[in-house]
Coordinates of C-alpha atoms in Angstrom, one line a residue:
X19 CA -21.0 20.2 -17.0
X20 CA -23.0 21.8 -14.4
X21 CA -21.6 18.8 -12.0
X22 CA -18.1 20.3 -13.0
X23 CA -18.7 24.0 -11.6
X24 CA -19.8 22.3 -8.4
X25 CA -16.6 20.4 -7.8
X26 CA -13.3 22.5 -6.2
X27 CA -10.7 22.7 -8.9
X28 CA -7.5 22.6 -8.0
X29 CA -4.2 22.8 -10.5
X30 CA -2.2 19.8 -10.8
X31 CA 1.2 22.4 -10.3
X32 CA -0.4 22.6 -6.3
X33 CA 0.9 18.5 -6.2
X34 CA 0.1 18.9 -2.3
X35 CA -3.3 20.3 -2.4
X36 CA -4.0 17.3 -4.7
X37 CA -3.2 14.9 -2.7
X38 CA -6.1 16.1 0.4
X39 CA -9.1 14.1 0.8
X40 CA -12.1 13.8 1.8
X41 CA -11.9 14.1 5.9
X42 CA -12.2 10.8 7.8
X43 CA -14.9 8.5 8.9
X44 CA -14.3 6.4 11.5
X45 CA -14.5 2.8 10.2
X46 CA -12.5 0.5 12.1
X47 CA -15.2 -0.9 13.0
X48 CA -17.8 -1.3 9.4
X49 CA -18.7 -4.2 7.5
X50 CA -20.0 -4.5 3.8
X51 CA -23.1 -5.6 5.3
X52 CA -23.4 -1.5 7.0
X53 CA -23.7 -0.4 3.0
X54 CA -26.4 -2.8 1.7
X55 CA -29.2 -0.6 3.1
X56 CA -28.2 2.8 1.4
X57 CA -29.9 3.8 -1.2
X58 CA -30.1 1.9 -4.2
X59 CA -28.2 2.5 -7.4
X60 CA -28.6 4.3 -10.2
X61 CA -30.0 4.1 -14.0
X62 CA -28.2 4.1 -17.3
X63 CA -30.3 7.2 -18.6
X64 CA -27.8 7.2 -21.2
X65 CA -27.6 4.2 -22.9
X66 CA -29.6 0.4 -22.7
X67 CA -26.2 -1.1 -22.4
X68 CA -24.3 -1.7 -19.4
X69 CA -21.9 0.7 -17.5
X70 CA -18.0 -0.5 -18.2
X71 CA -15.6 -0.1 -16.0
X72 CA -12.3 -1.0 -15.8
X73 CA -10.1 -0.8 -13.2
X74 CA -6.8 -1.6 -12.9
X75 CA -4.7 -3.1 -10.2
X76 CA -6.6 -5.4 -7.5
X77 CA -5.3 -4.3 -3.9
X78 CA -7.8 -2.8 -1.4
X79 CA -8.4 0.3 -3.1
X80 CA -9.2 -1.4 -6.4
X81 CA -11.6 -3.9 -4.5
X82 CA -13.1 -1.8 -2.9
X83 CA -14.5 1.2 -5.4
X84 CA -16.0 -2.4 -7.4
X85 CA -17.7 -3.4 -4.5
X86 CA -19.6 0.2 -4.6
X87 CA -19.6 1.1 -7.9
X88 CA -21.2 -1.9 -8.6
X89 CA -23.6 -1.0 -5.4
X90 CA -24.6 2.3 -6.4
X91 CA -24.7 1.4 -10.6
X92 CA -27.6 -0.4 -11.6
X93 CA -25.7 -3.2 -13.7
X94 CA -22.8 -1.4 -14.2
X95 CA -20.0 -4.4 -15.0
X96 CA -16.1 -4.0 -13.8
X97 CA -13.2 -5.6 -15.4
X98 CA -10.6 -5.6 -12.3
X99 CA -7.3 -5.5 -14.5
X100 CA -4.0 -7.1 -12.4
X101 CA -0.1 -7.6 -13.3
X102 CA 0.7 -10.6 -11.5
X103 CA -1.7 -14.0 -11.7
X104 CA -2.9 -13.5 -8.0
X105 CA -5.1 -10.5 -6.7
X106 CA -5.2 -9.1 -3.5
X107 CA -2.3 -6.9 -3.9
X108 CA -0.9 -5.3 0.0
X109 CA -3.6 -7.2 1.6
X110 CA -1.1 -11.0 -0.1
X111 CA 2.4 -8.6 -0.3
X112 CA 2.4 -6.1 3.2
X113 CA 0.8 -7.5 5.8
X114 CA 3.1 -8.8 8.3
X115 CA 2.3 -12.5 8.7
X116 CA 1.2 -12.2 11.8
X117 CA -1.3 -10.4 11.3
X118 CA -4.0 -12.6 9.8
X119 CA -6.6 -10.0 10.9
X120 CA -5.8 -8.7 8.7
X121 CA -6.2 -10.7 6.2
X122 CA -10.1 -11.0 6.7
X123 CA -11.7 -8.6 4.1
X124 CA -10.5 -11.3 1.2
X125 CA -13.5 -13.1 2.9
X126 CA -15.5 -9.6 1.6
X127 CA -13.6 -9.4 -2.5
X128 CA -14.0 -12.9 -2.6
X129 CA -18.0 -11.0 -2.3
X130 CA -17.3 -9.1 -5.3
X131 CA -15.6 -11.3 -7.6
X132 CA -18.6 -14.0 -7.1
X133 CA -20.6 -11.4 -8.9
X134 CA -21.3 -12.3 -12.7
X135 CA -20.8 -8.0 -12.9
X136 CA -16.8 -8.6 -12.2
X137 CA -14.6 -9.9 -13.6
X138 CA -11.0 -10.6 -12.1
X139 CA -8.0 -10.5 -15.4
X140 CA -5.1 -11.4 -13.6
X141 CA -1.3 -11.9 -15.2
X142 CA -1.9 -9.1 -18.3
X143 CA 0.1 -5.7 -17.1
X144 CA -2.0 -2.9 -18.4
X145 CA 1.0 -0.4 -20.2
X146 CA 3.3 -3.3 -20.5
X147 CA 2.2 -6.6 -21.4
X148 CA -0.8 -4.5 -22.9
X149 CA -1.5 -0.3 -24.4
X150 CA -3.1 1.9 -21.5
X151 CA -4.5 3.2 -25.0
X152 CA -6.6 -0.4 -25.9
X153 CA -8.8 -0.3 -23.3
X154 CA -10.5 3.2 -24.0
X155 CA -12.5 2.4 -27.0
X156 CA -14.4 -0.3 -24.7
X157 CA -14.8 1.5 -21.8
X158 CA -16.8 3.7 -20.5
X159 CA -14.2 4.3 -17.3
X160 CA -10.7 3.8 -15.9
X161 CA -9.7 3.7 -12.3
X162 CA -6.3 3.7 -11.8
X163 CA -5.8 1.9 -8.6
X164 CA -2.5 0.0 -9.0
X165 CA -0.7 1.0 -5.4
X166 CA 2.7 2.4 -5.2
X167 CA 5.3 -0.6 -6.5
X168 CA 8.7 1.7 -5.7
X169 CA 10.2 2.5 -2.6
X170 CA 12.0 6.5 -1.6
X171 CA 15.3 6.5 -1.5
X172 CA 17.4 8.5 1.3
X173 CA 19.4 10.1 -1.5
X174 CA 22.9 9.2 0.9
X175 CA 26.5 8.1 0.2
X176 CA 27.0 3.8 0.2
X177 CA 22.9 3.1 0.1
X178 CA 24.2 0.4 -2.2
X179 CA 26.2 -1.5 -0.1
X180 CA 25.5 -4.8 0.7
X181 CA 23.7 -4.9 3.5
X182 CA 21.2 -2.5 2.6
X183 CA 18.1 -3.1 1.7
X184 CA 14.4 -1.2 1.4
X185 CA 11.8 -2.4 3.5
X186 CA 9.7 -2.5 0.7
X187 CA 12.1 -5.7 -0.5
X188 CA 11.9 -6.8 2.5
X189 CA 8.8 -7.2 3.1
X190 CA 8.0 -8.4 0.1
X191 CA 10.3 -11.1 0.2
X192 CA 9.1 -12.7 3.3
X193 CA 5.7 -12.5 1.9
X194 CA 6.3 -14.3 -1.6
X195 CA 5.8 -11.2 -3.7
X196 CA 8.0 -12.6 -6.6
X197 CA 10.2 -9.3 -7.4
X198 CA 11.4 -10.3 -4.7
X199 CA 11.6 -14.1 -4.1
X200 CA 15.9 -14.3 -4.8
X201 CA 16.6 -10.9 -2.1
X202 CA 18.3 -13.8 0.1
X203 CA 18.7 -11.0 3.0
X204 CA 22.3 -11.4 4.6
X205 CA 21.0 -12.2 8.1
X206 CA 23.5 -14.0 9.2
X207 CA 26.4 -10.7 9.0
X208 CA 25.8 -9.6 12.4
X209 CA 23.8 -9.1 15.7
X210 CA 23.4 -4.9 15.1
X211 CA 20.5 -3.5 12.8
X212 CA 19.1 -0.1 12.0
X213 CA 15.4 0.3 10.3
X214 CA 15.2 4.1 9.7
X215 CA 11.9 5.3 9.6
X216 CA 9.8 5.0 12.0
X217 CA 6.4 3.9 10.8
X218 CA 4.3 0.3 11.1
X219 CA 6.5 -1.1 7.9
X220 CA 10.0 -0.2 10.1
X221 CA 8.3 -1.9 13.1
X222 CA 7.1 -4.6 10.9
X223 CA 10.7 -5.1 10.2
X224 CA 11.6 -4.9 13.8
X225 CA 9.2 -7.8 14.8
X226 CA 9.7 -10.3 12.7
X227 CA 13.8 -9.6 12.9
X228 CA 13.4 -10.4 17.1
X229 CA 10.1 -12.9 16.6
X230 CA 11.1 -16.3 17.6
X231 CA 10.7 -18.8 14.0
X232 CA 8.6 -20.7 16.1
X233 CA 5.9 -18.5 16.4
X234 CA 5.6 -17.8 12.4
X235 CA 5.6 -21.6 11.0
X236 CA 2.4 -21.5 11.4
X237 CA 1.5 -18.3 9.6
X238 CA 1.4 -18.1 5.8
X239 CA 5.3 -17.1 5.6
X240 CA 7.4 -18.5 3.5
X241 CA 9.3 -21.3 3.6
X242 CA 12.9 -20.0 2.5
X243 CA 11.9 -16.7 4.7
X244 CA 11.7 -19.1 7.8
X245 CA 14.9 -21.0 6.4
X246 CA 16.6 -17.6 6.8
X247 CA 15.6 -16.6 9.5
X248 CA 16.0 -18.9 11.4
X249 CA 20.1 -18.6 11.0
X250 CA 19.8 -14.9 12.0
X251 CA 22.0 -13.6 14.3
X252 CA 20.6 -10.7 15.1
X253 CA 19.7 -9.9 17.7
X254 CA 19.6 -6.4 18.4
X255 CA 17.7 -3.5 16.3
X256 CA 17.2 -0.2 16.4
X257 CA 14.9 2.2 14.7
X258 CA 15.7 4.9 13.8
X259 CA 13.3 9.0 13.4
X260 CA 14.4 11.9 12.1
X261 CA 11.7 13.8 15.2
X262 CA 11.0 12.4 18.3
X263 CA 8.2 10.6 19.9
X264 CA 5.9 12.2 19.5
X265 CA 5.5 13.5 15.5
X266 CA 6.7 8.7 15.1
X267 CA 3.9 7.6 12.8
X268 CA 3.8 3.6 13.6
X269 CA 0.4 3.1 16.2
X270 CA 0.2 2.0 19.7
X271 CA -0.9 -1.0 18.3
X272 CA 2.6 -2.1 16.5
X273 CA 4.6 -0.6 19.5
X274 CA 2.7 -3.2 21.9
X275 CA 3.8 -5.7 19.8
X276 CA 7.0 -5.2 19.9
X277 CA 6.9 -4.6 24.1
X278 CA 4.9 -7.3 24.5
X279 CA 7.8 -10.1 22.4
X280 CA 9.2 -13.0 25.1
X281 CA 13.2 -12.5 25.3
X282 CA 13.1 -9.4 24.0
X283 CA 14.2 -6.7 25.6
X284 CA 13.3 -2.5 25.1
X285 CA 16.4 0.3 25.6
X286 CA 14.2 3.0 27.4
X287 CA 13.8 6.3 25.5
X288 CA 14.9 9.8 26.9
X289 CA 12.7 11.0 28.9
X290 CA 12.7 14.5 28.5
X291 CA 12.0 13.7 24.7
X292 CA 8.5 13.4 26.9
X293 CA 6.7 16.7 28.8
X294 CA 6.5 16.2 32.4
X295 CA 2.6 15.5 32.3
X296 CA 1.4 13.4 30.0
X297 CA -2.2 13.4 30.5
X298 CA -2.1 16.9 29.1
X299 CA -1.9 15.0 25.7
X300 CA -4.2 14.2 22.8
X301 CA -5.5 10.5 23.7
X302 CA -3.8 9.1 21.3
X303 CA -0.1 10.3 22.3
X304 CA -0.6 9.4 26.2
X305 CA -1.5 6.0 25.4
X306 CA 1.4 5.8 23.4
X307 CA 3.7 8.1 25.6
X308 CA 2.5 5.3 28.0
X309 CA 3.3 2.8 26.4
X310 CA 6.9 3.8 25.3
X311 CA 7.3 5.2 29.2
X312 CA 6.4 1.5 30.5
X313 CA 8.7 -0.1 28.2
X314 CA 9.1 -4.3 28.0
X315 CA 7.2 -6.5 29.3
X316 CA 11.2 -8.6 29.3
X317 CA 13.8 -7.0 31.1
X318 CA 17.3 -6.7 30.0
X319 CA 19.2 -8.3 32.6
X320 CA 16.9 -11.8 31.2
X321 CA 16.6 -10.9 27.7
X322 CA 18.0 -12.6 24.2
X323 CA 17.5 -9.7 22.8
X324 CA 16.6 -6.4 22.6
X325 CA 15.4 -3.2 20.4
X326 CA 14.5 0.3 21.2
X327 CA 13.8 3.5 19.2
X328 CA 16.3 7.0 18.6
X329 CA 15.0 9.4 17.5
X330 CA 16.7 13.2 16.4
X331 CA 18.9 11.5 14.1
X332 CA 19.0 12.2 10.2
X333 CA 21.4 9.8 8.4
X334 CA 24.3 11.2 6.7
X335 CA 26.1 7.8 4.9
X336 CA 26.5 3.8 4.7
X337 CA 30.0 3.0 5.9
X338 CA 32.3 0.3 4.8
X339 CA 34.9 -1.0 7.2
X340 CA 38.7 -1.5 5.5
X341 CA 39.0 -5.3 6.2
X342 CA 35.5 -5.7 4.4
X343 CA 35.8 -3.4 2.0
X344 CA 31.3 -3.1 0.2
X345 CA 29.4 -4.8 3.1
X346 CA 28.3 -2.1 5.1
X347 CA 29.6 -1.9 9.3
X348 CA 28.9 1.6 10.8
X349 CA 25.9 4.2 9.8
X350 CA 26.8 7.7 10.7
X351 CA 23.8 10.2 11.4
X352 CA 23.5 14.0 11.9
X353 CA 22.1 14.9 15.3
X354 CA 18.9 17.3 15.2
X355 CA 17.3 19.5 17.1
X356 CA 13.4 21.0 17.0
X357 CA 13.5 24.5 15.5
X358 CA 13.0 27.1 17.8
X359 CA 9.2 27.7 16.9
X360 CA 8.5 24.6 17.1
X361 CA 6.9 22.4 20.1
X362 CA 8.5 19.2 20.5
X363 CA 5.1 17.6 21.8
X364 CA 2.9 18.7 18.9
X365 CA 3.2 16.0 16.0
X366 CA 3.8 18.9 12.8
X367 CA 7.0 19.9 14.9
X368 CA 10.1 20.9 12.3
X369 CA 14.0 19.8 13.1
X370 CA 16.8 21.5 11.7
X371 CA 20.6 20.0 11.9
X372 CA 22.4 20.7 14.9
X373 CA 25.9 19.8 12.8
X374 CA 26.6 17.0 15.4
X375 CA 27.1 13.4 14.2
X376 CA 26.8 10.5 15.1
X377 CA 27.8 6.1 14.7
X378 CA 26.1 3.2 14.8
X379 CA 27.5 -0.3 14.1
X380 CA 26.0 -2.1 12.4
X381 CA 25.8 -4.9 9.7
X382 CA 22.6 -5.2 8.4
X383 CA 20.2 -1.4 7.8
X384 CA 16.9 -1.1 6.1
X385 CA 15.7 1.7 4.6
X386 CA 12.4 2.4 5.4
X387 CA 11.0 6.0 4.3
X388 CA 8.0 5.5 1.8
X389 CA 6.2 3.9 -0.9
X390 CA 5.7 5.7 -3.8
X391 CA 3.8 5.0 -6.9
X392 CA 5.1 5.1 -10.6
X393 CA 3.6 5.9 -13.8
X394 CA 2.5 3.2 -16.5
X395 CA 3.4 4.0 -20.2
X396 CA 0.3 4.7 -22.3
X397 CA -1.4 7.6 -19.3
X398 CA 0.1 11.0 -21.2
X399 CA -2.1 9.5 -24.5
X400 CA -5.3 9.6 -22.4
X401 CA -4.7 12.6 -21.6
X402 CA -3.3 11.9 -18.3
X403 CA -0.8 13.6 -15.9
X404 CA 1.7 11.8 -13.4
X405 CA 2.8 13.8 -10.4
X406 CA 6.9 11.9 -10.9
X407 CA 8.0 13.7 -7.3
X408 CA 4.8 13.0 -4.7
X409 CA 4.5 10.2 -6.7
X410 CA 0.7 10.5 -7.8
X411 CA -1.7 11.1 -10.4
X412 CA -2.9 14.5 -10.2
X413 CA -7.2 14.3 -8.7
X414 CA -9.3 16.2 -7.5
X415 CA -10.5 15.8 -3.7
X416 CA -13.3 12.6 -5.0
X417 CA -10.5 10.7 -7.5
X418 CA -11.7 12.6 -10.6
X419 CA -8.1 12.4 -12.6
X420 CA -7.2 15.9 -13.0
X421 CA -5.5 17.7 -15.8
X422 CA -3.7 21.5 -15.8
X423 CA -5.5 21.7 -19.3
X424 CA -7.8 21.1 -19.4
X425 CA -10.5 23.3 -17.0
X426 CA -13.9 24.8 -18.8
X427 CA -14.3 28.2 -19.5
X428 CA -11.2 30.5 -18.0
X429 CA -10.6 27.3 -15.2
X430 CA -7.1 26.2 -16.0
X431 CA -6.9 22.2 -14.7
X432 CA -10.8 20.6 -15.4
X433 CA -10.7 16.9 -14.6
X434 CA -10.1 14.7 -17.8
X435 CA -13.5 12.8 -18.5
X436 CA -13.8 8.8 -17.8
X437 CA -10.4 8.7 -15.4
X438 CA -10.6 8.2 -12.1
X439 CA -7.9 7.1 -9.6
X440 CA -8.0 5.7 -5.9
X441 CA -5.8 4.6 -3.1
X442 CA -2.0 4.9 -3.0
X443 CA -1.8 6.3 -6.8
X444 CA -4.7 9.4 -5.7
X445 CA -3.4 10.4 -2.5
X446 CA 0.1 9.1 -1.7
X447 CA 1.0 6.2 0.6
X448 CA -0.6 6.7 3.9
X449 CA -2.7 5.1 5.9
X450 CA -4.2 1.9 6.7
X451 CA -7.1 -0.5 4.8
X452 CA -9.9 1.4 6.9
X453 CA -9.1 4.5 5.9
X454 CA -8.1 3.4 1.9
X455 CA -12.1 1.9 2.1
X456 CA -13.4 5.5 2.9
X457 CA -10.4 6.8 -0.3
X458 CA -12.2 4.0 -2.5
X459 CA -16.2 5.0 -1.7
X460 CA -15.0 8.6 -2.5
X461 CA -13.6 7.6 -5.3
X462 CA -16.3 5.1 -6.6
X463 CA -19.6 7.7 -5.4
X464 CA -17.9 10.5 -7.8
X465 CA -18.0 8.2 -10.7
X466 CA -21.7 6.6 -9.4
X467 CA -22.7 10.1 -8.9
X468 CA -20.7 11.7 -12.6
X469 CA -22.9 8.4 -14.0
X470 CA -26.4 10.0 -12.4
X471 CA -25.8 13.6 -13.9
X472 CA -24.2 12.3 -17.7
X473 CA -21.2 14.2 -17.6
X474 CA -19.0 13.2 -20.3
X475 CA -17.1 9.9 -20.0
X476 CA -14.8 7.8 -22.6
X477 CA -16.0 7.5 -25.6
X478 CA -19.2 10.1 -24.7
X479 CA -19.9 10.7 -28.3
X480 CA -19.8 6.7 -29.0
X481 CA -16.9 7.6 -31.4
X482 CA -15.6 4.2 -31.9
X483 CA -16.9 2.8 -29.0
X484 CA -17.8 -1.0 -28.2
X485 CA -19.0 -0.8 -24.3
X486 CA -17.9 -5.0 -24.7
X487 CA -14.9 -3.9 -21.8
X488 CA -12.5 -7.4 -21.9
X489 CA -14.4 -8.8 -25.0
X490 CA -13.1 -6.1 -26.8
X491 CA -9.7 -6.1 -25.2
X492 CA -9.2 -10.2 -24.9
X493 CA -8.5 -10.2 -28.7
X494 CA -5.2 -7.7 -29.0
X495 CA -4.3 -9.8 -25.6
X496 CA -4.6 -13.2 -27.6
X497 CA -2.6 -11.6 -30.5
X498 CA 0.4 -10.5 -27.9
X499 CA 0.6 -13.9 -26.4
X500 CA -0.4 -13.2 -23.6
X501 CA -1.9 -15.8 -21.1
X502 CA -5.7 -13.9 -19.2
X503 CA -5.6 -15.7 -16.0
X504 CA -9.9 -15.7 -14.9
X505 CA -11.1 -15.7 -11.1
X506 CA -11.4 -19.0 -11.6
X507 CA -7.6 -20.2 -12.4
X508 CA -6.8 -18.0 -9.2
X509 CA -9.0 -20.7 -7.0
X510 CA -6.9 -22.8 -8.5
X511 CA -3.9 -21.4 -7.5
X512 CA -5.0 -20.4 -3.6
X513 CA -6.2 -24.3 -3.4
X514 CA -2.9 -25.1 -4.1
X515 CA -1.5 -22.8 -1.9
X516 CA -3.3 -24.1 0.9
X517 CA -3.1 -27.7 0.4
X518 CA 1.3 -26.6 0.1
X519 CA 0.3 -24.9 3.9
X520 CA -0.6 -28.2 5.1
X521 CA 1.5 -30.0 4.6
X522 CA 3.5 -27.8 6.0
X523 CA 1.0 -27.2 9.5
X524 CA 0.6 -23.8 8.1
X525 CA -2.7 -21.8 6.7
X526 CA -1.1 -21.7 3.6
X527 CA 3.0 -22.0 1.3
X528 CA 2.5 -19.3 -1.2
X529 CA 4.2 -19.2 -4.8
X530 CA 7.0 -17.2 -5.5
X531 CA 7.1 -16.7 -8.9
X532 CA 4.8 -16.7 -11.9
X533 CA 5.5 -20.0 -14.2
X534 CA 4.8 -22.1 -10.4
X535 CA 1.4 -20.4 -10.4
X536 CA 0.4 -20.7 -14.1
X537 CA 2.4 -24.4 -13.6
X538 CA -1.0 -25.3 -11.7
X539 CA -3.4 -24.1 -14.7
X540 CA -1.4 -26.5 -16.2
X541 CA -2.3 -29.9 -14.3

């Protein structure tokens, strides 16, 4: 247990500390080739069989962890479980269709999947289709990398009115996520839209609503979404935040893209929200201020659509109208102001309520205030806790799952042997794909280090251990009537989607329900 004595323990009760992770490096230009020359793998000191790792989730966190573990642990065998028949998670269903360059990481994931030491098991929902504890006898470790499947709610009156949507649902709808295939947002209900939240997802929603349909036709946006967007009456999008522009979470790139949309003007932001001398701002904030103060390429007099950023407003209620009960007509906001002890130009500045309100007309509203991971059945049986409030599995800074009652000696919290996490279920829904890669590598390095130093893993006492991996689980899957999808099966679905896309002049046309995906495998 020497390794654990060197590892900083943090009680899961102090959840905010648990999501702190390693200091981030700038990995925006790093490729897989940069890691091929790192020190070679560790050997298996304790057994003659391969190290078996189960990964739950097939998004970037799962694939990057798989790559790193397979690189660092000699002959490690990784089985990746995914509840859908198709892989890539957020890359497939979260990245905006007009950002194809962000999806280039899929080529790297293909490299991982091509290894004989990797197995993809799609269409198997661990915890629902098959019990999570049934994996334990067959693996040395389990990594939870299943991302964030819920969105946070505002919990204000009228949130269930027709015309109020979550940004996650809208993004999933236009990206072909089966869960939201039948969303059918009412884009023809009116001209004015309000997006609540000022992260990159909020700006993605605004950009898709304001971009001309012809500019989207060659992307992998679904044909159903294109048809609905073609009938859209949206002319104005207001993106609203509780604090000021210096605290907004969107990136310069996202803001600049909206500024450059043809025939879309930007309504200027109150100049008092920016410092008089922007040259004294940190580099990123200075560049963002320059983009916002410069404004859009299109002028308000000639543009057919517009958008703006509204600050210091906290949503209070969604309202319907007496003439159209049950449908959104306006949103009431409470005005906020910076607290007396806050610097309004500091990223961490806080605001307080003023008691004053304002109301914006809106026929549509999108809630974009964050995603949230949820627990999966069976965690407790494996002594894995889950923080419902924060939506994370409590962990140390390196991704080792921590339990408040597992600490050695006098320590309260301690690691759960063989249990790890990566990505959003580890640190919360923050960061971009590059930071997810960094985070996943940190978790993978912890797994490799622990294996090398022979700390306890699953079944360390060899009681009931098979080391068979998927070969030990598939009989249970067969008994339950499941239909696992292999990587070869996925490639058949992938080919069919590309053929469908080619027929309409685009890269791919996604299947938007599981039955369509599986039908390809029967043809």
